[in-house]
Short mmCIF file of C-alpha atoms in Angstrom, two decimals:
data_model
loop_
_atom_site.label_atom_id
_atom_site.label_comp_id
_atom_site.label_asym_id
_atom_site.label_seq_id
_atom_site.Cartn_x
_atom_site.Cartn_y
_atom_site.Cartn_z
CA UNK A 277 123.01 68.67 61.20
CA UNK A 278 125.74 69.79 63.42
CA UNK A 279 125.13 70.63 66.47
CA UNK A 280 128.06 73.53 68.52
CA UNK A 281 127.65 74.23 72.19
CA UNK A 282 124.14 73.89 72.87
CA UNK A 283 122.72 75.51 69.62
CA UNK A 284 122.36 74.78 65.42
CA UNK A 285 125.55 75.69 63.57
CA UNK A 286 124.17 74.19 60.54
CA UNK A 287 121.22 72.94 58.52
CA UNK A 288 121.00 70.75 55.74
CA UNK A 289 117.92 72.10 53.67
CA UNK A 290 118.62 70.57 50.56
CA UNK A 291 115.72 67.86 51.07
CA UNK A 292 113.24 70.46 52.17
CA UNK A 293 109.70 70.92 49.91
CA UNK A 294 107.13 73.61 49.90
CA UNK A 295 104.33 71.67 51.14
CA UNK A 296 100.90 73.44 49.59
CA UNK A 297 97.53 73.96 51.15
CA UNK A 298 95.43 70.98 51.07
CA UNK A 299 92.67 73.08 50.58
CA UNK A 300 91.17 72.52 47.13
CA UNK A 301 91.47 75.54 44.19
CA UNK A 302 88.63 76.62 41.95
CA UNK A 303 85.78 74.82 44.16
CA UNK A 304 84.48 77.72 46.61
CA UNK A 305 84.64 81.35 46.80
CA UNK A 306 84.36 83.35 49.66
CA UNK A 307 83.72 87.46 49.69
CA UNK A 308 85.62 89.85 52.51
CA UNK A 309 84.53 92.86 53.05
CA UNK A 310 86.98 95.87 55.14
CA UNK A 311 85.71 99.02 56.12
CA UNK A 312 88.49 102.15 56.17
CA UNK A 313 87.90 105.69 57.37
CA UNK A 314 87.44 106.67 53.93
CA UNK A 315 87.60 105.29 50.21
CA UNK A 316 91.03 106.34 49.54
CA UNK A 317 92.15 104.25 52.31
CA UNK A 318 90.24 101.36 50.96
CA UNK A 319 91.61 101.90 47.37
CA UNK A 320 95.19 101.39 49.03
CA UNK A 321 94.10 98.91 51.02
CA UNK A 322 93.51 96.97 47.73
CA UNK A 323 96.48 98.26 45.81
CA UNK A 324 98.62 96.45 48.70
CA UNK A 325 96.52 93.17 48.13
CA UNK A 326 97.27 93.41 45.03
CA UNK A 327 101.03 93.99 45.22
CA UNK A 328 101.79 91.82 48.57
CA UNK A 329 99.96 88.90 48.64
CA UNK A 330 99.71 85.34 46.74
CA UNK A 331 95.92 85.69 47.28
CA UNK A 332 94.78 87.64 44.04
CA UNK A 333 91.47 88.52 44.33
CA UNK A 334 89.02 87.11 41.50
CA UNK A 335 86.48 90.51 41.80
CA UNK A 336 87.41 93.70 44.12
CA UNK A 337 85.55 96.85 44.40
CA UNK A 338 85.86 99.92 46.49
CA UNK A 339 82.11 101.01 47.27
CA UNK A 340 82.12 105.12 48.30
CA UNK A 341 78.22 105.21 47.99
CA UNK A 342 75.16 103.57 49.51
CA UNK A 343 73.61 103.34 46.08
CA UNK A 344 76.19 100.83 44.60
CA UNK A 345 74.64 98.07 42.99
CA UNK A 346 77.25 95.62 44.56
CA UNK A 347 75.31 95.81 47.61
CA UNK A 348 72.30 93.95 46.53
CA UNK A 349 74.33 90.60 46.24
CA UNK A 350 75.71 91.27 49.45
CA UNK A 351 72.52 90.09 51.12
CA UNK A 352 72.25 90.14 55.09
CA UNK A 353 75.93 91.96 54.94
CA UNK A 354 74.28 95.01 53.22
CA UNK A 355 73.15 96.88 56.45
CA UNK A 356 76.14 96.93 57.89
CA UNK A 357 78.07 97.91 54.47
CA UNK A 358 74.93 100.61 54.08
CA UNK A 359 76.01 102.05 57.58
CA UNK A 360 79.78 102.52 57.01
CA UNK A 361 78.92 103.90 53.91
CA UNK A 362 76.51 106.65 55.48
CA UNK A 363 79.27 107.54 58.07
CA UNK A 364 81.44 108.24 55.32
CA UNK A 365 83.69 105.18 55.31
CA UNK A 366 84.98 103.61 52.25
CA UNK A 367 84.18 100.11 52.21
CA UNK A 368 86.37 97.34 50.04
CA UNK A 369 85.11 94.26 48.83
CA UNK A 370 87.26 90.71 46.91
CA UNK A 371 86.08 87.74 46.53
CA UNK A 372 88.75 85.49 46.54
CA UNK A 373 89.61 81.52 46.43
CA UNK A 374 88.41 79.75 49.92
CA UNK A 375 91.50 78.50 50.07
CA UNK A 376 93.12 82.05 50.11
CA UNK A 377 90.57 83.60 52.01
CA UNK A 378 92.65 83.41 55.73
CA UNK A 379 95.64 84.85 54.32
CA UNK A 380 93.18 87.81 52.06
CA UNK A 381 91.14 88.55 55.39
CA UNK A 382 94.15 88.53 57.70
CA UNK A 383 95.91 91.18 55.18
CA UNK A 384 93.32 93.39 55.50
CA UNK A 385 92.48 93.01 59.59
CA UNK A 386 95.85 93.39 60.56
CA UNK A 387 98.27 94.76 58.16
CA UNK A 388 96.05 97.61 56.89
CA UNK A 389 94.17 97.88 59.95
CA UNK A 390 90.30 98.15 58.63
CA UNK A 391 87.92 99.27 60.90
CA UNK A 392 86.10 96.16 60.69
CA UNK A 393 86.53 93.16 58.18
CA UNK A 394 84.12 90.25 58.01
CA UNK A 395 84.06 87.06 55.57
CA UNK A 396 80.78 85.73 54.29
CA UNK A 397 80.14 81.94 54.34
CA UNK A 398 81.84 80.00 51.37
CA UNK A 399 79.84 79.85 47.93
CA UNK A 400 80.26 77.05 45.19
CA UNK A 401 83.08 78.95 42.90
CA UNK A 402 80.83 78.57 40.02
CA UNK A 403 77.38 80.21 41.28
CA UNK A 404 79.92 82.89 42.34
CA UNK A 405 81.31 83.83 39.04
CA UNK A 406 77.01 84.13 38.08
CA UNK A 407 77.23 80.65 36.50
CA UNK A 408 75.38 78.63 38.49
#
């Protein structure tokens, strides 16, 4: 480096790595689910998931009604999905690697600005996928 007056002029970057998460791949899954004012919202809301970020999600649905079968496996979750749902909200859920599931929830919190978001505990990846 050289350094000009009190500040950087120059950086040598040449030795620099992309250091990767420690986090383990393929050994837990973890399910989001975002609540939007309305489906449509939620379908875009997974279209720029999709599009922007690293963290592809293994299984995404957008759930419009309160008879969706995809609430049954959401377990203690399901009331509070069931309630968006009868107030007309559109409600998206992914299940994504643990690993990604930070960088999925934050997307979807902040950038797209959910009404609510919330992350159920961690699952072995395998008993997610129905094989376990």
């Amino acid at each position: 480096m050289q350094y000009v007056g009190r500040g950087l002029d120059d950086v040598d970057a040449r030795r620099l790595r992309v250091r990767r998460p420690d986090s383990p791949r393929g050994v837990l899954d973890q399910t989001i689910i975002a609540a939007y004012p309305n489906a449509d919202l939620a379908e875009y809301a997974l279209e720029l998931l999709r599009e922007h970020s690293p963290a592809a999600p293994k299984e995404a649905q957008v759930l419009a009604s309160d008879r969706d079968a995809a609430l049954d496996r959401l377990q203690d979750f399901a009331a509070d999905v069931r309630k968006a749902l009868e107030a007309g909200n559109g409600v998206l859920i992914i299940r994504v690697d643990e690993a990604d599931a930070f960088e999925a929830r934050e997307l979807l919190d902040e950038d797209t600005r959910s009404l609510w978001t919330m992350a159920t505990p961690p699952v072995p990846a395998r008993a997610a996928n129905g094989r376990g």
